[in-house]
mmCIF file of C-alpha atoms in Angstrom:
data_model
loop_
_atom_site.group_PDB
_atom_site.id
_atom_site.type_symbol
_atom_site.label_atom_id
_atom_site.label_comp_id
_atom_site.label_asym_id
_atom_site.label_seq_id
_atom_site.Cartn_x
_atom_site.Cartn_y
_atom_site.Cartn_z
ATOM 1 C CA MET S 1 -0.135 -0.004 -0.045
ATOM 2 C CA ALA S 2 3.012 2.489 0.754
ATOM 3 C CA ALA S 3 3.915 2.072 -2.807
ATOM 4 C CA TYR S 4 0.863 2.576 -4.160
ATOM 5 C CA ILE S 5 0.290 5.776 -2.204
ATOM 6 C CA LEU S 6 4.049 6.818 -3.075
ATOM 7 C CA ARG S 7 3.159 6.221 -6.910
ATOM 8 C CA ARG S 8 -0.084 8.150 -7.185
ATOM 9 C CA LEU S 9 1.484 10.930 -4.992
ATOM 10 C CA LEU S 10 4.353 11.047 -7.684
ATOM 11 C CA LEU S 11 1.226 10.874 -10.320
ATOM 12 C CA ILE S 12 -0.341 13.909 -9.157
ATOM 13 C CA ILE S 13 3.022 16.005 -10.281
ATOM 14 C CA PRO S 14 2.348 15.493 -14.509
ATOM 15 C CA THR S 15 -1.505 15.616 -13.382
ATOM 16 C CA MET S 16 -1.208 19.065 -12.080
ATOM 17 C CA LEU S 17 1.436 20.511 -14.622
ATOM 18 C CA GLY S 18 -0.822 19.370 -17.435
ATOM 19 C CA ILE S 19 -3.919 21.162 -15.846
ATOM 20 C CA MET S 20 -2.017 24.647 -15.279
ATOM 21 C CA LEU S 21 -0.371 24.053 -18.841
ATOM 22 C CA VAL S 22 -4.046 23.657 -20.390
ATOM 23 C CA THR S 23 -5.651 26.472 -18.334
ATOM 24 C CA PHE S 24 -2.699 28.707 -19.251
ATOM 25 C CA VAL S 25 -3.145 28.110 -22.513
ATOM 26 C CA ILE S 26 -6.564 28.752 -22.609
ATOM 27 C CA VAL S 27 -6.002 31.949 -20.926
ATOM 28 C CA GLN S 28 -3.892 33.316 -23.497
ATOM 29 C CA PHE S 29 -6.341 33.071 -26.310
ATOM 30 C CA ALA S 30 -9.175 34.076 -24.374
ATOM 31 C CA PRO S 31 -10.222 37.660 -25.477
ATOM 32 C CA GLY S 32 -9.653 40.384 -23.294
ATOM 33 C CA GLY S 33 -6.903 40.795 -20.119
ATOM 34 C CA PRO S 34 -6.085 42.425 -17.479
ATOM 35 C CA VAL S 35 -4.411 45.289 -19.150
ATOM 36 C CA GLU S 36 -7.433 45.975 -21.485
ATOM 37 C CA ARG S 37 -9.466 45.807 -18.201
ATOM 38 C CA LEU S 38 -7.246 48.513 -16.881
ATOM 39 C CA ILE S 39 -7.654 50.502 -19.888
ATOM 40 C CA ALA S 40 -11.149 50.066 -20.002
ATOM 41 C CA GLN S 41 -11.182 51.272 -16.322
ATOM 42 C CA LEU S 42 -8.744 54.189 -17.109
ATOM 43 C CA THR S 43 -10.793 55.447 -19.919
ATOM 44 C CA GLY S 44 -14.415 54.854 -18.380
ATOM 45 C CA THR S 45 -15.134 52.446 -21.114
ATOM 46 C CA ASP S 46 -15.892 49.694 -18.421
ATOM 47 C CA PRO S 47 -19.048 50.223 -16.317
ATOM 48 C CA GLY S 48 -19.550 46.808 -15.649
ATOM 49 C CA ALA S 49 -16.553 46.261 -13.954
ATOM 50 C CA THR S 50 -16.664 44.738 -10.401
ATOM 51 C CA ALA S 51 -13.489 45.634 -9.284
ATOM 52 C CA ASN S 52 -11.263 48.987 -9.075
ATOM 53 C CA PHE S 53 -7.230 48.363 -9.475
ATOM 54 C CA THR S 54 -6.080 48.981 -6.384
ATOM 55 C CA GLY S 55 -3.093 46.553 -6.501
ATOM 56 C CA GLY S 56 0.784 47.099 -6.585
ATOM 57 C CA GLY S 57 0.511 48.939 -9.746
ATOM 58 C CA SER S 58 -1.491 51.688 -7.783
ATOM 59 C CA ASP S 59 0.573 54.486 -9.741
ATOM 60 C CA PHE S 60 -1.994 53.972 -12.615
ATOM 61 C CA ALA S 61 -5.273 54.312 -10.626
ATOM 62 C CA GLY S 62 -4.592 57.840 -9.986
ATOM 63 C CA GLY S 63 -2.083 60.281 -11.364
ATOM 64 C CA GLY S 64 -0.358 57.932 -13.627
ATOM 65 C CA GLN S 65 -2.480 58.562 -16.530
ATOM 66 C CA GLU S 66 -0.267 61.833 -17.794
ATOM 67 C CA GLY S 67 0.848 60.498 -21.164
ATOM 68 C CA MET S 68 -2.329 58.968 -22.263
ATOM 69 C CA PRO S 69 -4.281 61.547 -24.031
ATOM 70 C CA GLY S 70 -3.103 63.113 -27.360
ATOM 71 C CA ALA S 71 -0.601 60.249 -27.794
ATOM 72 C CA ASP S 72 -0.050 58.298 -31.344
ATOM 73 C CA VAL S 73 -1.237 55.311 -31.918
ATOM 74 C CA GLY S 74 1.747 52.570 -32.234
ATOM 75 C CA GLY S 75 4.129 50.380 -30.599
ATOM 76 C CA ALA S 76 2.412 48.172 -27.433
ATOM 77 C CA SER S 77 -0.583 50.021 -27.797
ATOM 78 C CA SER S 78 -1.982 48.495 -31.075
ATOM 79 C CA LYS S 79 -2.039 44.983 -29.319
ATOM 80 C CA TYR S 80 -5.112 45.858 -26.758
ATOM 81 C CA ARG S 81 -8.541 46.938 -27.840
ATOM 82 C CA GLY S 82 -9.328 50.507 -26.625
ATOM 83 C CA ALA S 83 -5.693 51.492 -26.512
ATOM 84 C CA GLN S 84 -5.972 53.495 -29.506
ATOM 85 C CA GLY S 85 -4.507 57.179 -28.703
ATOM 86 C CA LEU S 86 -2.695 56.222 -25.753
ATOM 87 C CA ASP S 87 1.120 56.591 -25.029
ATOM 88 C CA PRO S 88 2.980 53.346 -25.836
ATOM 89 C CA GLU S 89 5.308 54.038 -22.887
ATOM 90 C CA PHE S 90 2.261 54.188 -20.868
ATOM 91 C CA ILE S 91 1.053 50.650 -22.232
ATOM 92 C CA ALA S 92 4.768 48.970 -21.902
ATOM 93 C CA SER S 93 4.501 49.990 -17.939
ATOM 94 C CA LEU S 94 1.112 48.171 -17.889
ATOM 95 C CA GLU S 95 2.514 45.116 -19.477
ATOM 96 C CA LYS S 96 5.505 45.133 -16.784
ATOM 97 C CA GLN S 97 3.267 45.893 -13.974
ATOM 98 C CA PHE S 98 1.316 42.882 -14.966
ATOM 99 C CA GLY S 99 4.176 40.609 -16.138
ATOM 100 C CA PHE S 100 3.378 40.594 -19.620
ATOM 101 C CA ASP S 101 6.302 41.855 -20.584
ATOM 102 C CA LYS S 102 8.269 38.345 -20.679
ATOM 103 C CA PRO S 103 7.514 35.535 -23.267
ATOM 104 C CA ALA S 104 4.542 33.065 -22.345
ATOM 105 C CA HIS S 105 6.773 30.103 -21.805
ATOM 106 C CA GLU S 106 8.905 32.133 -19.255
ATOM 107 C CA ARG S 107 5.556 33.053 -17.238
ATOM 108 C CA PHE S 108 4.413 29.645 -17.519
ATOM 109 C CA GLY S 109 7.473 28.073 -15.548
ATOM 110 C CA GLN S 110 7.473 31.490 -13.418
ATOM 111 C CA MET S 111 4.075 30.657 -12.610
ATOM 112 C CA ILE S 112 4.797 26.722 -11.630
ATOM 113 C CA TRP S 113 7.932 27.782 -9.462
ATOM 114 C CA ASN S 114 6.439 29.803 -7.388
ATOM 115 C CA TYR S 115 3.170 27.810 -6.950
ATOM 116 C CA LEU S 116 5.377 24.809 -5.752
ATOM 117 C CA ARG S 117 6.427 27.206 -3.172
ATOM 118 C CA PHE S 118 2.398 27.800 -2.819
ATOM 119 C CA ASP S 119 3.668 31.786 -3.357
ATOM 120 C CA PHE S 120 0.335 32.949 -5.386
ATOM 121 C CA GLY S 121 1.231 36.374 -5.520
ATOM 122 C CA GLU S 122 -1.096 39.286 -5.396
ATOM 123 C CA SER S 123 -4.437 39.954 -6.784
ATOM 124 C CA TYR S 124 -4.170 42.630 -9.888
ATOM 125 C CA PHE S 125 -7.548 44.120 -8.999
ATOM 126 C CA ARG S 126 -7.269 43.778 -5.074
ATOM 127 C CA ASP S 127 -4.639 45.224 -2.712
ATOM 128 C CA THR S 128 -4.357 41.716 -1.117
ATOM 129 C CA ASN S 129 -2.568 38.685 -1.429
ATOM 130 C CA VAL S 130 -3.732 36.226 -3.289
ATOM 131 C CA LEU S 131 -3.685 33.607 -0.786
ATOM 132 C CA ASP S 132 -5.092 35.384 2.060
ATOM 133 C CA LEU S 133 -7.924 36.023 -0.429
ATOM 134 C CA ILE S 134 -8.589 32.339 -0.426
ATOM 135 C CA ALA S 135 -8.260 31.896 2.962
ATOM 136 C CA GLU S 136 -10.655 34.885 3.898
ATOM 137 C CA ARG S 137 -13.196 32.954 1.788
ATOM 138 C CA LEU S 138 -12.968 29.577 2.528
ATOM 139 C CA PRO S 139 -14.962 29.419 5.401
ATOM 140 C CA VAL S 140 -18.173 30.244 3.595
ATOM 141 C CA SER S 141 -17.122 27.369 0.955
ATOM 142 C CA ILE S 142 -16.386 24.945 3.657
ATOM 143 C CA SER S 143 -19.304 25.240 5.364
ATOM 144 C CA LEU S 144 -21.608 25.197 2.394
ATOM 145 C CA GLY S 145 -19.946 22.117 0.993
ATOM 146 C CA LEU S 146 -18.785 20.086 3.925
ATOM 147 C CA TRP S 147 -22.256 20.197 5.710
ATOM 148 C CA MET S 148 -24.150 20.161 2.281
ATOM 149 C CA THR S 149 -22.299 16.681 1.692
ATOM 150 C CA LEU S 150 -22.547 15.318 5.463
ATOM 151 C CA ILE S 151 -26.437 16.126 5.205
ATOM 152 C CA SER S 152 -26.669 14.670 1.714
ATOM 153 C CA TYR S 153 -25.254 11.452 2.886
ATOM 154 C CA ALA S 154 -26.913 11.171 6.133
ATOM 155 C CA ILE S 155 -30.197 11.038 4.445
ATOM 156 C CA SER S 156 -29.393 9.759 0.959
ATOM 157 C CA ILE S 157 -28.060 6.385 2.221
ATOM 158 C CA PRO S 158 -30.698 5.294 4.983
ATOM 159 C CA LEU S 159 -33.426 6.133 2.513
ATOM 160 C CA GLY S 160 -31.499 4.399 -0.305
ATOM 161 C CA ILE S 161 -31.301 1.690 1.744
ATOM 162 C CA ARG S 162 -34.792 1.227 2.768
ATOM 163 C CA LYS S 163 -35.966 1.714 -0.774
ATOM 164 C CA ALA S 164 -34.190 -1.025 -1.652
ATOM 165 C CA VAL S 165 -35.288 -3.170 1.106
ATOM 166 C CA ASN S 166 -39.007 -2.169 -0.052
ATOM 167 C CA ASP S 167 -38.474 -2.170 -3.353
ATOM 168 C CA GLY S 168 -41.709 -1.688 -5.893
ATOM 169 C CA THR S 169 -43.936 -0.572 -2.876
ATOM 170 C CA ARG S 170 -45.711 2.710 -2.032
ATOM 171 C CA PHE S 171 -42.785 3.586 -0.290
ATOM 172 C CA ASP S 172 -40.389 3.351 -2.763
ATOM 173 C CA ILE S 173 -42.632 4.871 -5.440
ATOM 174 C CA TRP S 174 -43.789 7.803 -3.477
ATOM 175 C CA THR S 175 -40.387 8.635 -2.346
ATOM 176 C CA SER S 176 -38.987 8.406 -5.885
ATOM 177 C CA SER S 177 -41.372 10.805 -7.241
ATOM 178 C CA VAL S 178 -40.432 12.964 -4.402
ATOM 179 C CA ILE S 179 -36.768 12.738 -5.109
ATOM 180 C CA VAL S 180 -37.048 13.431 -8.604
ATOM 181 C CA ILE S 181 -39.061 16.515 -8.574
ATOM 182 C CA GLY S 182 -36.570 17.766 -6.012
ATOM 183 C CA TYR S 183 -33.687 17.202 -8.430
ATOM 184 C CA ALA S 184 -35.797 18.831 -11.323
ATOM 185 C CA ILE S 185 -36.069 22.151 -9.189
ATOM 186 C CA PRO S 186 -33.308 24.362 -9.875
ATOM 187 C CA GLY S 187 -31.731 25.554 -6.375
ATOM 188 C CA PHE S 188 -31.790 29.084 -6.885
ATOM 189 C CA LEU S 189 -35.771 28.952 -7.257
ATOM 190 C CA VAL S 190 -35.717 27.251 -4.161
ATOM 191 C CA ALA S 191 -33.454 29.884 -2.588
ATOM 192 C CA VAL S 192 -35.873 32.757 -4.046
ATOM 193 C CA PHE S 193 -38.884 31.176 -2.803
ATOM 194 C CA LEU S 194 -37.276 30.351 0.498
ATOM 195 C CA ILE S 195 -36.221 34.529 0.886
ATOM 196 C CA VAL S 196 -39.806 35.199 -0.204
ATOM 197 C CA LEU S 197 -41.638 33.194 2.570
ATOM 198 C CA PHE S 198 -38.988 33.037 5.505
ATOM 199 C CA ALA S 199 -36.458 35.773 5.281
ATOM 200 C CA GLY S 200 -38.651 38.805 5.132
ATOM 201 C CA GLY S 201 -39.855 39.102 1.496
ATOM 202 C CA SER S 202 -43.513 38.474 1.789
ATOM 203 C CA PHE S 203 -44.529 36.332 4.806
ATOM 204 C CA PHE S 204 -41.848 35.447 7.364
ATOM 205 C CA GLN S 205 -39.050 36.931 9.391
ATOM 206 C CA ILE S 206 -37.290 33.961 10.542
ATOM 207 C CA PHE S 207 -33.921 33.529 9.122
ATOM 208 C CA PRO S 208 -31.319 35.950 8.110
ATOM 209 C CA LEU S 209 -30.964 37.129 4.545
ATOM 210 C CA ARG S 210 -27.253 37.509 3.919
ATOM 211 C CA GLY S 211 -23.931 36.617 5.535
ATOM 212 C CA LEU S 212 -22.417 33.400 7.435
ATOM 213 C CA VAL S 213 -22.667 35.163 10.773
ATOM 214 C CA SER S 214 -24.685 38.012 12.806
ATOM 215 C CA GLU S 215 -22.636 41.527 13.093
ATOM 216 C CA ASP S 216 -22.194 40.866 16.795
ATOM 217 C CA PHE S 217 -21.001 37.667 16.391
ATOM 218 C CA TRP S 218 -17.558 38.024 18.340
ATOM 219 C CA SER S 219 -19.608 39.432 21.280
ATOM 220 C CA LEU S 220 -21.835 36.435 21.879
ATOM 221 C CA PRO S 221 -21.200 33.364 24.100
ATOM 222 C CA TRP S 222 -19.719 30.378 22.759
ATOM 223 C CA TYR S 223 -23.294 28.542 22.673
ATOM 224 C CA ALA S 224 -24.967 31.602 20.867
ATOM 225 C CA LYS S 225 -22.236 31.454 18.424
ATOM 226 C CA ILE S 226 -22.971 27.906 16.559
ATOM 227 C CA ALA S 227 -26.314 28.639 16.984
ATOM 228 C CA ASP S 228 -25.912 31.664 15.185
ATOM 229 C CA TYR S 229 -23.551 30.219 12.635
ATOM 230 C CA PHE S 230 -26.160 26.890 12.111
ATOM 231 C CA TRP S 231 -28.971 29.755 11.985
ATOM 232 C CA HIS S 232 -27.457 31.548 8.749
ATOM 233 C CA LEU S 233 -26.742 28.221 7.054
ATOM 234 C CA VAL S 234 -30.433 26.818 7.297
ATOM 235 C CA LEU S 235 -31.531 28.311 4.333
ATOM 236 C CA PRO S 236 -28.610 27.954 1.661
ATOM 237 C CA LEU S 237 -28.348 24.234 2.611
ATOM 238 C CA THR S 238 -31.846 23.858 2.223
ATOM 239 C CA ALA S 239 -32.015 25.027 -1.451
ATOM 240 C CA MET S 240 -28.210 23.317 -1.867
ATOM 241 C CA ALA S 241 -29.413 19.803 -0.644
ATOM 242 C CA LEU S 242 -32.885 19.570 -2.081
ATOM 243 C CA SER S 243 -31.285 18.611 -5.539
ATOM 244 C CA ALA S 244 -28.453 16.445 -3.815
ATOM 245 C CA PHE S 245 -30.439 13.474 -2.461
ATOM 246 C CA ALA S 246 -31.472 12.020 -5.903
ATOM 247 C CA THR S 247 -27.856 10.907 -7.203
ATOM 248 C CA THR S 248 -26.595 9.361 -4.177
ATOM 249 C CA THR S 249 -30.128 7.875 -2.981
ATOM 250 C CA PHE S 250 -30.813 6.038 -5.952
ATOM 251 C CA LEU S 251 -26.806 4.783 -6.048
ATOM 252 C CA THR S 252 -27.298 3.423 -2.771
ATOM 253 C CA LYS S 253 -30.633 1.577 -3.470
ATOM 254 C CA ASN S 254 -29.432 0.268 -7.087
ATOM 255 C CA SER S 255 -26.278 -1.059 -5.072
ATOM 256 C CA PHE S 256 -28.207 -2.627 -2.657
ATOM 257 C CA LEU S 257 -30.723 -4.112 -5.223
ATOM 258 C CA GLU S 258 -27.844 -5.811 -7.027
ATOM 259 C CA GLU S 259 -26.336 -7.294 -3.783
ATOM 260 C CA ILE S 260 -29.201 -8.561 -2.285
ATOM 261 C CA ARG S 261 -30.188 -10.678 -5.078
ATOM 262 C CA LYS S 262 -26.444 -12.415 -4.962
ATOM 263 C CA GLN S 263 -25.900 -15.495 -4.106
ATOM 264 C CA TYR S 264 -24.138 -15.220 -1.045
ATOM 265 C CA VAL S 265 -27.318 -13.358 0.568
ATOM 266 C CA ILE S 266 -29.668 -15.877 -0.305
ATOM 267 C CA THR S 267 -26.675 -18.688 1.552
ATOM 268 C CA ALA S 268 -26.831 -16.074 4.705
ATOM 269 C CA ARG S 269 -30.817 -16.043 4.643
ATOM 270 C CA ALA S 270 -30.807 -19.833 4.421
ATOM 271 C CA LYS S 271 -28.394 -20.090 7.419
ATOM 272 C CA GLY S 272 -31.289 -18.253 9.861
ATOM 273 C CA LEU S 273 -29.504 -14.719 10.137
ATOM 274 C CA GLY S 274 -32.208 -12.174 10.569
ATOM 275 C CA GLU S 275 -32.833 -9.346 7.667
ATOM 276 C CA ARG S 276 -30.801 -6.722 9.325
ATOM 277 C CA GLN S 277 -27.548 -9.137 9.918
ATOM 278 C CA VAL S 278 -27.891 -9.860 6.590
ATOM 279 C CA LEU S 279 -28.181 -6.141 5.219
ATOM 280 C CA TYR S 280 -25.650 -4.750 7.846
ATOM 281 C CA GLY S 281 -23.397 -7.371 8.075
ATOM 282 C CA HIS S 282 -22.794 -8.818 4.540
ATOM 283 C CA VAL S 283 -24.454 -6.608 2.163
ATOM 284 C CA PHE S 284 -23.377 -2.968 3.186
ATOM 285 C CA ARG S 285 -19.769 -3.563 2.987
ATOM 286 C CA ASN S 286 -20.086 -4.700 -0.657
ATOM 287 C CA ALA S 287 -22.833 -2.293 -1.733
ATOM 288 C CA MET S 288 -21.010 0.846 -0.019
ATOM 289 C CA LEU S 289 -18.415 0.735 -2.167
ATOM 290 C CA ILE S 290 -19.850 2.339 -5.428
ATOM 291 C CA VAL S 291 -20.966 4.996 -2.899
ATOM 292 C CA ILE S 292 -17.626 5.858 -1.838
ATOM 293 C CA ALA S 293 -16.596 6.173 -5.316
ATOM 294 C CA GLY S 294 -18.949 8.724 -5.642
ATOM 295 C CA PHE S 295 -18.135 10.723 -2.460
ATOM 296 C CA PRO S 296 -14.963 13.166 -4.044
ATOM 297 C CA GLY S 297 -17.219 14.136 -6.731
ATOM 298 C CA ALA S 298 -20.153 15.029 -4.346
ATOM 299 C CA PHE S 299 -17.737 16.782 -2.042
ATOM 300 C CA ILE S 300 -15.942 18.779 -4.946
ATOM 301 C CA GLY S 301 -18.857 19.667 -6.732
ATOM 302 C CA ALA S 302 -20.524 20.991 -3.619
ATOM 303 C CA PHE S 303 -17.612 22.866 -2.289
ATOM 304 C CA PHE S 304 -16.174 24.553 -5.329
ATOM 305 C CA ALA S 305 -18.818 24.698 -7.746
ATOM 306 C CA GLY S 306 -22.414 24.239 -6.860
ATOM 307 C CA SER S 307 -22.476 27.034 -4.773
ATOM 308 C CA LEU S 308 -22.090 29.983 -6.890
ATOM 309 C CA LEU S 309 -25.796 30.778 -7.340
ATOM 310 C CA ILE S 310 -26.231 30.248 -3.402
ATOM 311 C CA GLU S 311 -23.558 32.285 -2.605
ATOM 312 C CA THR S 312 -24.957 35.202 -4.735
ATOM 313 C CA ILE S 313 -28.603 35.160 -3.905
ATOM 314 C CA PHE S 314 -27.834 34.722 0.119
ATOM 315 C CA THR S 315 -24.854 37.322 -0.241
ATOM 316 C CA LEU S 316 -22.041 34.889 0.617
ATOM 317 C CA ASP S 317 -18.717 35.730 -0.041
ATOM 318 C CA GLY S 318 -16.977 32.221 -1.314
ATOM 319 C CA LEU S 319 -14.821 30.448 -3.465
ATOM 320 C CA GLY S 320 -17.832 30.017 -6.300
ATOM 321 C CA LEU S 321 -18.468 33.721 -5.956
ATOM 322 C CA LEU S 322 -14.353 34.860 -5.893
ATOM 323 C CA GLY S 323 -13.750 32.748 -8.752
ATOM 324 C CA PHE S 324 -16.641 33.952 -10.585
ATOM 325 C CA GLU S 325 -15.553 37.497 -10.139
ATOM 326 C CA SER S 326 -12.083 37.393 -11.073
ATOM 327 C CA ILE S 327 -12.923 35.422 -14.353
ATOM 328 C CA VAL S 328 -15.167 38.338 -15.344
ATOM 329 C CA ASN S 329 -12.182 40.769 -14.099
ATOM 330 C CA ARG S 330 -9.317 38.583 -15.449
ATOM 331 C CA ASP S 331 -7.726 38.971 -12.260
ATOM 332 C CA TYR S 332 -5.568 36.247 -13.246
ATOM 333 C CA PRO S 333 -3.460 35.168 -9.946
ATOM 334 C CA VAL S 334 -6.707 34.485 -8.318
ATOM 335 C CA VAL S 335 -7.954 32.602 -11.310
ATOM 336 C CA PHE S 336 -4.943 30.386 -11.574
ATOM 337 C CA ALA S 337 -4.458 29.931 -7.784
ATOM 338 C CA THR S 338 -8.045 28.519 -7.198
ATOM 339 C CA VAL S 339 -7.465 26.137 -10.553
ATOM 340 C CA TYR S 340 -4.216 24.811 -8.508
ATOM 341 C CA ILE S 341 -5.878 24.480 -5.549
ATOM 342 C CA PHE S 342 -9.205 23.214 -6.375
ATOM 343 C CA SER S 343 -7.206 20.329 -8.671
ATOM 344 C CA LEU S 344 -4.284 19.815 -6.102
ATOM 345 C CA LEU S 345 -7.677 19.054 -3.315
ATOM 346 C CA GLY S 346 -9.318 16.855 -5.747
ATOM 347 C CA LEU S 347 -6.404 14.641 -6.560
ATOM 348 C CA LEU S 348 -5.881 13.972 -2.915
ATOM 349 C CA ILE S 349 -9.365 13.553 -2.435
ATOM 350 C CA ASN S 350 -9.635 10.984 -5.017
ATOM 351 C CA LEU S 351 -6.560 9.108 -3.409
ATOM 352 C CA LEU S 352 -8.171 9.038 0.101
ATOM 353 C CA SER S 353 -11.215 7.753 -1.488
ATOM 354 C CA ASP S 354 -9.270 4.793 -2.591
ATOM 355 C CA LEU S 355 -7.645 4.370 0.641
ATOM 356 C CA THR S 356 -11.080 4.533 2.264
ATOM 357 C CA TYR S 357 -12.133 1.383 -0.383
ATOM 358 C CA THR S 358 -9.593 -0.639 1.443
ATOM 359 C CA TRP S 359 -10.800 0.554 4.974
ATOM 360 C CA VAL S 360 -14.176 -0.714 4.160
ATOM 361 C CA ASP S 361 -13.550 -3.757 2.187
ATOM 362 C CA PRO S 362 -9.788 -5.274 3.186
ATOM 363 C CA ARG S 363 -9.524 -7.852 0.331
ATOM 364 C CA ILE S 364 -9.013 -4.877 -2.309
ATOM 365 C CA ASP S 365 -5.472 -4.525 -3.140
ATOM 366 C CA PHE S 366 -4.483 -1.658 -4.845
ATOM 367 C CA GLU S 367 -0.727 -3.083 -5.004
ATOM 368 C CA THR S 368 -1.904 -5.460 -7.458
ATOM 369 C CA ARG S 369 -3.543 -2.879 -10.004
ATOM 370 C CA GLU S 370 -1.366 -0.472 -12.533
ATOM 371 C CA VAL S 371 -2.085 3.156 -11.222
#
């Protein structure tokens, strides 16, 4: 097992290199960029910008525009849309500020070297270190992703087992109908409905509408902090979790049905074992393998990507909203850092999933298979 873990860890290196290379190449061919974004802000042609340039290049945010009016077009300015009439030296200084004065391969190599040391640099459009910015948004994403995954599995697995035991009965049919309907309704519609009904929209003012905690959170006693924290999570988690039960529930049900029909289960029943002993002593270990295999995808989806609209609706500053804003603003250090961290965590969680396989069923030996 140690050799397998070592091989998987070593495999992460070329995998991460490939992911970052593909992301870097895509960004190179994507229209627009931080230089064009800043030019649009300085010339007043970018009313949709969501952030102002306040980072390390503050010389350009205030009085650093002396060479802009009346200058001839040429040189570096011809590469950027909206740069006509700007001083080429001014454009060149912008390129240097953002690091675009170097060739692409050199920039990529420097980025990888920095990322290996977890040095993600500064945000282009926020006066903040990228790692600090991610750490600031991390509690929201951890709260939404972790609790939603745990709640989903805590409900879906027992429900899936009961549906398998009662396959074809009224209970199985009506629960399947409810689950499918919940899965079909978009989470953001559920979020809007919950706000209208329970967050002061038109009926009741029971739950808070914004933020992960209250403004006076730090002045509350410890038990009140816990209550306040979970009180803020009720509506977002409800909106996210309603559509999360379907996949795990049906996966659990079908997995148990497949195992229940196997010969060893018939033999166990013939020996006089009770139904509970058969289900949890024999079937559970085998049936749960496929459910465990789906855990990394469920966790990653909930943690990183599944909460963008929910974060926006409930005004929660999480990683989903941060990533979206960074892409819109062409804040490349934040974009690359989030891709790097998300991918690395995803690969490590997949490794953890394989190790959980061996914990659930010690008969599985990864040493005998190719990575």
